[in-house]
Short mmCIF file of C-alpha atoms in Angstrom, two decimals:
data_model
loop_
_atom_site.label_atom_id
_atom_site.label_comp_id
_atom_site.label_asym_id
_atom_site.label_seq_id
_atom_site.Cartn_x
_atom_site.Cartn_y
_atom_site.Cartn_z
CA MET L 1 10.66 8.55 10.70
CA ARG L 2 7.56 7.90 8.65
CA ASP L 3 4.68 6.37 10.57
CA THR L 4 4.54 3.46 8.15
CA ARG L 5 7.68 2.54 6.32
CA LEU L 6 6.71 -0.16 3.86
CA LEU L 7 3.02 0.61 3.36
CA GLY L 8 3.08 4.39 3.53
CA ALA L 9 2.11 5.27 -0.05
CA HIS L 10 -1.57 6.14 -0.57
CA GLY L 11 -1.96 3.77 -3.49
CA PRO L 12 -0.12 1.17 -5.56
CA GLY L 13 0.49 3.42 -8.58
CA LEU L 14 3.82 4.97 -9.55
CA THR L 15 2.55 8.53 -8.97
CA GLU L 16 1.51 7.78 -5.37
CA HIS L 17 4.74 5.88 -4.84
CA HIS L 18 6.97 8.76 -5.96
CA LYS L 19 4.87 11.30 -4.09
CA HIS L 20 5.42 9.47 -0.82
CA PHE L 21 8.91 8.00 -1.21
CA GLY L 22 10.50 10.11 -3.92
CA PRO L 23 12.58 8.67 -6.76
CA LEU L 24 15.11 5.92 -6.18
CA PRO L 25 18.65 7.36 -6.16
CA GLU L 26 21.31 5.91 -8.41
CA VAL L 27 23.12 3.08 -6.60
CA GLY L 28 25.96 0.66 -7.24
CA PRO L 29 28.15 -1.81 -5.33
CA ASP L 30 28.45 0.65 -2.42
CA LEU L 31 24.84 -0.17 -1.55
CA ILE L 32 26.02 -3.46 -0.04
CA ALA L 33 28.08 -1.57 2.55
CA ALA L 34 25.06 0.61 3.38
CA ILE L 35 22.88 -2.48 3.86
CA GLU L 36 25.54 -4.00 6.13
CA ALA L 37 25.67 -0.81 8.20
CA ALA L 38 21.88 -0.86 8.42
CA GLY L 39 21.92 -4.38 9.83
CA LEU L 40 19.16 -5.64 7.56
CA SER L 41 18.41 -9.35 7.88
CA GLY L 42 16.28 -11.35 5.47
CA ARG L 43 12.53 -11.27 6.01
CA GLY L 44 11.76 -14.54 4.24
CA GLY L 45 12.17 -16.73 7.29
CA ALA L 46 15.83 -17.62 7.76
CA GLY L 47 16.90 -14.14 8.87
CA PHE L 48 20.33 -14.33 7.19
CA PRO L 49 22.25 -11.01 7.02
CA THR L 50 21.28 -9.47 3.68
CA ALA L 51 24.58 -7.73 2.94
CA ARG L 52 26.57 -10.90 3.56
CA LYS L 53 24.30 -12.79 1.19
CA MET L 54 24.73 -10.14 -1.50
CA ALA L 55 28.51 -10.05 -1.06
CA THR L 56 28.76 -13.76 -1.85
CA ILE L 57 27.55 -13.13 -5.41
CA THR L 58 30.66 -13.09 -7.58
CA GLY L 59 31.49 -14.25 -11.08
CA ARG L 60 30.07 -13.57 -14.51
CA LYS L 61 26.46 -12.79 -15.38
CA PRO L 62 24.82 -12.97 -11.95
CA VAL L 63 21.06 -13.36 -11.65
CA ILE L 64 18.69 -11.87 -9.07
CA VAL L 65 15.26 -13.19 -8.12
CA GLY L 66 12.69 -11.46 -5.93
CA ASN L 67 10.88 -14.22 -4.08
CA GLY L 68 7.21 -13.61 -3.35
CA ALA L 69 5.98 -17.20 -3.60
CA GLU L 70 4.61 -17.17 -0.04
CA GLY L 71 3.60 -20.82 0.08
CA GLU L 72 3.12 -20.72 3.86
CA PRO L 73 -0.66 -20.95 4.45
CA LEU L 74 -0.62 -18.61 7.45
CA SER L 75 1.32 -15.80 5.76
CA ARG L 76 -0.27 -12.87 3.93
CA LYS L 77 2.46 -10.24 4.15
CA ASP L 78 4.12 -10.72 0.76
CA ALA L 79 0.84 -10.70 -1.15
CA LEU L 80 -0.22 -7.54 0.67
CA LEU L 81 3.10 -5.82 0.02
CA LEU L 82 3.09 -6.73 -3.68
CA THR L 83 -0.49 -5.48 -4.00
CA LYS L 84 -0.21 -2.29 -1.92
CA ALA L 85 3.41 -1.29 -2.61
CA PRO L 86 4.66 -3.10 -5.72
CA HIS L 87 6.90 -0.23 -6.76
CA LEU L 88 8.82 -0.35 -3.49
CA VAL L 89 9.60 -4.02 -4.15
CA ILE L 90 10.58 -3.26 -7.75
CA ASP L 91 12.81 -0.40 -6.58
CA GLY L 92 14.56 -2.76 -4.17
CA LEU L 93 14.93 -5.39 -6.87
CA GLU L 94 16.48 -2.86 -9.25
CA ALA L 95 18.75 -1.45 -6.55
CA ALA L 96 19.99 -4.90 -5.53
CA ALA L 97 20.45 -5.80 -9.20
CA ALA L 98 22.61 -2.72 -9.68
CA ALA L 99 24.64 -3.53 -6.57
CA ILE L 100 25.61 -6.99 -7.83
CA ASP L 101 25.62 -6.00 -11.54
CA ALA L 102 22.93 -8.57 -12.33
CA ASP L 103 22.58 -9.77 -15.89
CA LYS L 104 19.02 -11.10 -15.47
CA VAL L 105 16.25 -9.95 -13.13
CA TYR L 106 13.21 -12.01 -12.14
CA LEU L 107 10.21 -11.50 -9.88
CA TYR L 108 8.71 -14.80 -8.73
CA VAL L 109 5.28 -14.28 -7.17
CA HIS L 110 2.13 -16.08 -6.10
CA ALA L 111 -0.77 -16.01 -8.56
CA ALA L 112 -2.68 -13.58 -6.32
CA ALA L 113 -0.02 -10.90 -6.90
CA VAL L 114 0.75 -11.38 -10.59
CA ALA L 115 -1.80 -8.84 -11.84
CA ALA L 116 -0.66 -6.10 -9.43
CA VAL L 117 3.00 -6.68 -10.23
CA THR L 118 2.42 -6.77 -13.98
CA LYS L 119 0.45 -3.52 -13.83
CA ALA L 120 3.17 -1.82 -11.80
CA LEU L 121 5.92 -2.93 -14.18
CA ALA L 122 3.95 -1.53 -17.13
CA GLU L 123 4.18 1.93 -15.53
CA ARG L 124 7.97 2.10 -15.70
CA PRO L 125 10.95 1.06 -17.82
CA ASN L 126 12.18 -2.28 -16.57
CA ARG L 127 13.93 -5.51 -17.45
CA VAL L 128 12.08 -7.69 -14.96
CA THR L 129 10.62 -11.05 -15.97
CA VAL L 130 7.61 -12.09 -13.91
CA ILE L 131 7.19 -15.80 -13.13
CA GLU L 132 4.15 -17.21 -11.39
CA ALA L 133 4.86 -19.44 -8.40
CA PRO L 134 2.67 -22.51 -7.89
CA ASP L 135 0.56 -22.58 -4.75
CA THR L 136 2.60 -25.17 -2.85
CA PHE L 137 4.41 -25.06 0.47
CA VAL L 138 7.91 -25.79 -0.89
CA ALA L 139 7.63 -23.52 -3.96
CA GLY L 140 9.42 -20.67 -2.18
CA GLU L 141 12.43 -22.72 -1.07
CA GLU L 142 15.52 -21.20 -2.69
CA SER L 143 16.50 -24.12 -4.90
CA ALA L 144 12.85 -24.66 -5.88
CA VAL L 145 12.72 -21.01 -6.97
CA VAL L 146 15.80 -21.54 -9.11
CA ARG L 147 14.34 -24.64 -10.75
CA ARG L 148 11.08 -22.85 -11.54
CA VAL L 149 12.87 -19.84 -13.03
CA GLU L 150 14.77 -22.26 -15.26
CA GLY L 151 11.45 -23.65 -16.49
CA GLY L 152 11.36 -26.77 -14.35
CA PRO L 153 9.16 -27.84 -11.45
CA ALA L 154 9.15 -25.75 -8.26
CA LEU L 155 10.78 -28.53 -6.24
CA PRO L 156 13.90 -28.30 -4.10
CA ARG L 157 17.26 -29.61 -5.23
CA ASP L 158 19.80 -31.44 -3.12
CA ARG L 159 21.76 -29.06 -0.87
CA ILE L 160 25.14 -29.52 -2.59
CA VAL L 161 25.98 -26.15 -4.16
CA VAL L 162 24.31 -22.94 -2.98
CA ALA L 163 22.52 -20.69 -5.46
CA ALA L 164 24.99 -17.87 -4.80
CA VAL L 165 27.65 -20.03 -6.43
CA SER L 166 25.60 -21.87 -9.05
CA GLY L 167 21.94 -20.99 -9.41
CA VAL L 168 19.85 -20.17 -12.47
CA ARG L 169 21.45 -21.99 -15.40
CA GLY L 170 24.68 -22.29 -13.47
CA ASN L 171 25.06 -18.55 -12.87
CA PRO L 172 25.58 -17.05 -9.40
CA THR L 173 22.08 -16.21 -8.18
CA LEU L 174 20.76 -13.96 -5.42
CA VAL L 175 17.30 -14.88 -4.13
CA ASN L 176 15.75 -12.31 -1.78
CA ASN L 177 12.31 -12.18 -0.23
CA VAL L 178 10.19 -9.31 -1.55
CA GLU L 179 9.90 -7.67 1.88
CA THR L 180 13.70 -7.69 2.14
CA LEU L 181 13.85 -5.95 -1.24
CA ALA L 182 11.38 -3.30 -0.11
CA HIS L 183 13.61 -2.55 2.89
CA ILE L 184 16.60 -2.29 0.53
CA ALA L 185 14.71 0.36 -1.43
CA LEU L 186 14.20 2.37 1.76
CA ILE L 187 17.83 2.01 2.85
CA ALA L 188 18.94 3.24 -0.58
CA ARG L 189 16.79 6.35 -0.07
CA TYR L 190 17.20 7.19 3.61
CA GLY L 191 20.39 5.46 4.72
CA PRO L 192 21.51 3.05 7.45
CA GLU L 193 21.02 5.37 10.43
CA TRP L 194 17.42 6.01 9.49
CA PHE L 195 16.79 2.28 9.16
CA ARG L 196 18.37 1.62 12.57
CA SER L 197 16.34 4.33 14.28
CA VAL L 198 13.61 1.82 15.18
CA GLY L 199 13.51 -1.81 16.20
CA ASP L 200 15.79 -4.25 17.96
CA ARG L 201 19.41 -3.11 18.29
CA ASP L 202 20.82 -6.31 16.79
CA GLU L 203 18.03 -6.85 14.25
CA PRO L 204 16.87 -3.31 13.45
CA GLY L 205 14.05 -1.94 11.34
CA THR L 206 10.42 -2.91 10.99
CA MET L 207 8.83 -6.16 9.88
CA LEU L 208 5.51 -7.25 8.48
CA VAL L 209 3.58 -9.57 10.77
CA THR L 210 0.59 -11.74 9.82
CA LEU L 211 -1.82 -12.26 12.72
CA SER L 212 -4.39 -15.05 12.49
CA GLY L 213 -6.39 -17.53 14.54
CA ALA L 214 -8.38 -16.77 17.68
CA LEU L 215 -7.89 -13.00 17.47
CA ASP L 216 -10.04 -9.96 16.83
CA ASN L 217 -7.22 -8.10 15.05
CA GLN L 218 -6.41 -10.54 12.25
CA GLY L 219 -4.41 -9.24 9.30
CA VAL L 220 -1.00 -7.82 8.43
CA LEU L 221 0.73 -5.24 10.62
CA GLU L 222 4.02 -3.42 10.29
CA VAL L 223 5.81 -3.32 13.65
CA PRO L 224 9.33 -2.59 14.88
CA THR L 225 11.47 -5.67 15.34
CA GLY L 226 11.72 -6.56 19.01
CA THR L 227 8.07 -5.67 19.67
CA PRO L 228 6.80 -7.52 22.78
CA LEU L 229 4.47 -10.37 21.86
CA ILE L 230 1.98 -9.18 24.47
CA ASN L 231 1.62 -5.95 22.46
CA LEU L 232 0.19 -8.04 19.63
CA ILE L 233 -1.63 -10.81 21.50
CA ASP L 234 -3.33 -10.85 24.89
CA PRO L 235 -2.15 -14.17 26.37
CA ARG L 236 -5.25 -14.33 28.56
CA GLY L 237 -7.44 -14.99 25.53
CA VAL L 238 -5.49 -17.88 24.01
CA SER L 239 -3.99 -21.18 25.10
CA ALA L 240 -0.93 -21.12 22.82
CA VAL L 241 0.61 -19.23 19.94
CA LEU L 242 2.33 -20.59 16.85
CA VAL L 243 5.26 -18.31 15.99
CA GLY L 244 6.97 -18.60 12.62
CA GLY L 245 4.33 -20.62 10.79
CA TYR L 246 4.16 -24.30 9.95
CA HIS L 247 7.95 -24.61 10.31
CA GLY L 248 7.83 -22.56 13.48
CA SER L 249 7.19 -23.30 17.15
CA TRP L 250 4.23 -23.51 19.50
CA LEU L 251 4.52 -21.39 22.64
CA PRO L 252 2.15 -21.80 25.62
CA ALA L 253 0.39 -18.55 26.42
CA ASP L 254 1.92 -18.43 29.90
CA SER L 255 5.47 -18.58 28.51
CA PHE L 256 5.85 -15.43 26.45
CA ALA L 257 5.15 -12.57 28.86
CA GLY L 258 8.65 -11.14 28.33
CA ALA L 259 9.25 -12.42 24.81
CA ARG L 260 10.03 -10.03 21.97
CA LEU L 261 9.61 -10.48 18.25
CA SER L 262 13.24 -11.06 17.28
CA ARG L 263 15.52 -14.06 17.03
CA ALA L 264 17.31 -13.10 20.24
CA GLY L 265 14.03 -12.31 21.97
CA LEU L 266 12.57 -15.74 21.21
CA LYS L 267 15.71 -17.87 21.41
CA GLU L 268 15.24 -18.93 25.05
CA LEU L 269 11.78 -20.21 24.14
CA GLY L 270 13.17 -22.26 21.27
CA ALA L 271 11.40 -20.13 18.67
CA SER L 272 12.15 -17.61 15.92
CA PRO L 273 10.01 -14.96 14.17
CA GLY L 274 10.50 -16.70 10.83
CA ALA L 275 8.52 -14.82 8.19
CA GLY L 276 6.54 -12.89 10.82
CA ILE L 277 3.68 -15.32 11.40
CA ILE L 278 1.74 -15.32 14.67
CA HIS L 279 -1.20 -17.71 14.89
CA ALA L 280 -3.29 -17.86 18.08
CA LEU L 281 -4.88 -21.05 19.36
CA GLY L 282 -8.16 -20.49 21.18
CA ARG L 283 -8.68 -21.91 24.66
CA THR L 284 -11.36 -24.30 23.36
CA GLU L 285 -9.16 -25.65 20.54
CA CYS L 286 -7.09 -28.79 21.07
CA GLY L 287 -3.43 -28.07 20.39
CA LEU L 288 -2.68 -31.69 19.54
CA ALA L 289 -5.54 -31.83 17.03
CA ARG L 290 -4.34 -28.60 15.36
CA THR L 291 -0.81 -29.98 15.29
CA ALA L 292 -1.99 -33.20 13.67
CA GLU L 293 -3.80 -31.19 10.99
CA ILE L 294 -0.66 -29.19 10.20
CA VAL L 295 1.69 -32.19 10.19
CA GLY L 296 -0.65 -33.99 7.80
CA TYR L 297 -0.50 -30.97 5.51
CA LEU L 298 3.30 -30.83 5.69
CA ALA L 299 3.55 -34.52 4.79
CA ASP L 300 1.25 -34.02 1.80
CA GLU L 301 3.18 -30.94 0.64
CA SER L 302 6.62 -32.55 0.66
CA ALA L 303 8.60 -32.92 -2.56
CA ARG L 304 8.84 -36.71 -2.07
CA GLN L 305 12.39 -36.67 -3.42
CA CYS L 306 14.19 -38.16 -0.41
CA GLY L 307 13.63 -40.69 2.34
CA PRO L 308 12.65 -38.20 5.07
CA CYS L 309 9.92 -36.75 2.84
CA ARG L 310 8.71 -40.02 1.27
CA ASN L 311 8.71 -42.09 4.44
CA GLY L 312 9.52 -40.04 7.54
CA LEU L 313 6.94 -37.26 7.29
CA PRO L 314 3.97 -39.53 6.46
CA ARG L 315 4.91 -41.73 9.40
CA LEU L 316 5.23 -38.67 11.63
CA ALA L 317 1.79 -37.48 10.50
CA GLN L 318 0.33 -40.88 11.34
CA LEU L 319 1.85 -40.84 14.81
CA VAL L 320 0.77 -37.29 15.66
CA ASP L 321 -2.73 -38.12 14.48
CA GLU L 322 -2.73 -41.09 16.83
CA LEU L 323 -1.52 -38.84 19.65
CA ALA L 324 -4.38 -36.43 19.00
CA TYR L 325 -7.23 -38.83 18.34
CA GLY L 326 -6.12 -42.31 19.37
CA ARG L 327 -4.28 -43.76 22.33
CA ALA L 328 -1.89 -41.10 23.61
CA ASN L 329 0.59 -43.34 25.40
CA ASP L 330 4.29 -43.03 26.16
CA ALA L 331 5.22 -45.43 23.35
CA VAL L 332 3.64 -43.11 20.77
CA VAL L 333 5.50 -40.09 22.15
CA LYS L 334 8.76 -42.05 22.18
CA GLU L 335 8.27 -43.08 18.55
CA ILE L 336 7.48 -39.49 17.53
CA ARG L 337 10.74 -38.34 19.09
CA ARG L 338 12.62 -41.12 17.27
CA ILE L 339 11.17 -40.21 13.87
CA THR L 340 11.88 -36.50 14.33
CA ARG L 341 15.52 -37.37 15.00
CA LEU L 342 15.64 -39.55 11.89
CA VAL L 343 14.26 -36.91 9.50
CA ASP L 344 16.06 -33.89 10.97
CA GLY L 345 19.03 -32.77 8.87
CA ARG L 346 18.81 -35.66 6.41
CA GLY L 347 16.51 -34.31 3.74
CA SER L 348 17.32 -32.89 0.31
CA CYS L 349 15.94 -29.56 1.56
CA ARG L 350 15.00 -28.11 4.93
CA HIS L 351 11.35 -29.11 4.82
CA PRO L 352 11.88 -32.19 7.03
CA ASP L 353 13.97 -30.08 9.46
CA GLY L 354 11.24 -27.47 9.83
CA SER L 355 8.57 -30.13 10.24
CA ALA L 356 10.58 -31.88 12.95
CA ARG L 357 11.12 -28.59 14.78
CA PHE L 358 7.39 -27.88 14.68
CA VAL L 359 6.51 -31.31 16.11
CA ARG L 360 9.09 -31.07 18.90
CA SER L 361 7.66 -27.71 19.93
CA ALA L 362 4.18 -29.26 20.11
CA LEU L 363 5.42 -31.99 22.44
CA ARG L 364 6.76 -29.28 24.76
CA ALA L 365 3.87 -26.84 24.51
CA PHE L 366 1.11 -29.44 24.87
CA ALA L 367 2.74 -31.77 27.38
CA THR L 368 -0.23 -31.32 29.72
CA ASP L 369 -2.63 -32.28 26.95
CA ILE L 370 -0.60 -35.39 26.15
CA GLU L 371 -1.00 -36.50 29.75
CA LEU L 372 -4.71 -35.63 29.78
CA HIS L 373 -5.26 -37.55 26.55
CA HIS L 374 -4.02 -40.64 28.40
CA HIS L 375 -7.23 -40.33 30.40
CA ASP L 376 -9.55 -39.29 27.56
CA ARG L 377 -9.49 -35.66 28.66
CA CYS L 378 -8.25 -32.43 27.07
CA THR L 379 -7.66 -28.87 28.24
CA ALA L 380 -9.81 -27.63 25.33
CA ALA L 381 -12.75 -29.77 26.39
CA ASP L 382 -12.30 -28.64 29.99
CA ALA L 383 -12.34 -25.01 28.82
CA VAL L 384 -15.63 -25.60 27.00
CA VAL L 385 -17.16 -26.97 30.20
CA ARG L 386 -15.92 -23.98 32.22
CA ASP L 387 -17.21 -21.50 29.65
#
């Protein structure tokens, strides 16, 4: 096994890429079976089995889109990958396109990565169209990607027909995260057994993780799936950790001693790795205040196309703000729980669902702070006094 799978090349150019990884072998529909045997799951957040997603693409003139929008403020992995290893992503995009016999191929990326991707594409024959993603939270949602590729706004559509059935201009469309595509390129080269040789048994391979917050080792790391959280963060130095980003879950530092970075390894804690985001909250930071800041952002970033986004999320932001800075009483908590139930599962996209999940996790993780706020106290303020 190579020490670093995704970021092993000594430069972003095609020469360095081929020197480290070698050329991409010729592939076809049989690649889907190899990906299934490898057990690759999507690295964009949902973790859906990649082979199953590819196998659903049937019909005439399918389209494939590599999704590198990365609208999540705490994530840096896709931008790094597209800058440091663009050819690995392009290889995976071409391999997946060959596997589903795609008629059109698109690469949808954040502005920060457009130059690197364009330069890499100029080094090789290709049929890839690059589309710049707007810097918004919902721009990377699958139906928003489809709308943007079609020339419309990067806003989600109602969840009626999935993109695999009717996506870009009504054609069956496969949308894969760029990290997922890079793994596909490696599976095409080295095979399923090689891919499974590291990581969690049920969710094998490596994953890119973005570390941020109250940490000395901030940045993007490549780690095997199933890595213990305590290998990445010392729980003694933080009060809580946000896993999975703004649609993820807060975990108190004393709760994840045995937790591992996989869906199964975090399930009992009510969390998921999502797109590999781990954000540490310092002991002198108020978890409720940080939550209020994030919920306000999520309300502002909504598409405002349905009731939960237009009305529910702004109301939720108002209530969480009151919990953090106003009168933290039981009535406020009760109303927060009621609003999260109202918005969950009723939106045009999954933005309200993720926001509700995030808020519920905060109520669990910062239950002590909620009680202390009743008495104009806070664990963060107490930590400042102790320090």
